[in-house]
């Protein structure tokens, strides 16, 4: 089973999660596959958090500004 998808804002065109094997999986969920510089920085933070969590046995929780969707 995959981890819940982490989403920052409804307007962010990508979402990310980790697979059972620990890979980071990115989904295109927007209407336009572009990000503002601010969105790109926010999404980079999500990816960093997922990568750090993949190296730990248990992910402590969602990053600040992000929430998990079930």
XYZ file of C-alpha atoms in Angstrom:
70
model
C 0.000 0.000 0.000
C 1.316 3.462 -0.881
C 1.675 6.248 1.654
C -0.901 9.041 1.611
C -0.251 11.718 -0.994
C 1.163 14.970 0.363
C -0.462 18.107 -1.044
C 0.569 21.705 -0.353
C -2.116 23.774 -2.031
C -4.980 22.926 -4.341
C -3.289 24.917 -7.129
C -0.015 22.963 -7.039
C -0.038 20.850 -10.231
C 1.931 17.927 -8.778
C 1.590 15.634 -5.763
C 4.058 13.108 -4.377
C 4.020 9.989 -2.249
C 6.286 7.056 -1.488
C 5.800 3.533 -2.769
C 6.047 0.463 -0.514
C 9.602 -0.034 -1.781
C 10.538 3.516 -0.738
C 10.571 5.125 -4.174
C 9.155 8.633 -4.499
C 6.246 8.733 -6.943
C 5.157 12.068 -8.463
C 1.673 12.579 -9.908
C 0.537 15.315 -12.263
C -2.782 16.519 -10.826
C -3.204 20.011 -12.225
C -4.698 21.661 -15.230
C -1.368 23.039 -16.419
C 2.037 21.339 -15.925
C 3.825 24.517 -14.829
C 4.761 25.897 -11.431
C 5.569 29.361 -10.218
C 8.965 29.731 -8.548
C 7.185 29.738 -5.162
C 5.307 26.527 -5.994
C 8.526 24.886 -7.179
C 10.256 25.718 -3.899
C 7.300 24.403 -1.893
C 7.214 21.182 -3.921
C 10.980 20.777 -3.508
C 10.402 20.899 0.260
C 7.814 18.107 -0.040
C 10.252 15.975 -2.049
C 13.029 16.589 0.497
C 10.684 15.552 3.317
C 9.663 12.398 1.454
C 13.300 11.540 0.716
C 14.261 12.055 4.359
C 11.302 9.930 5.457
C 12.282 7.137 3.071
C 15.604 6.872 4.887
C 13.840 6.531 8.255
C 11.770 3.499 9.232
C 8.756 5.658 10.176
C 7.822 9.063 8.776
C 7.002 11.272 11.759
C 4.381 13.368 9.958
C 3.605 15.797 7.203
C 5.800 18.826 6.728
C 4.675 22.294 7.729
C 2.265 23.694 5.206
C 1.382 20.262 3.876
C -1.364 17.846 4.779
C -2.030 14.228 3.995
C -4.908 13.045 1.892
C -6.269 9.548 2.461
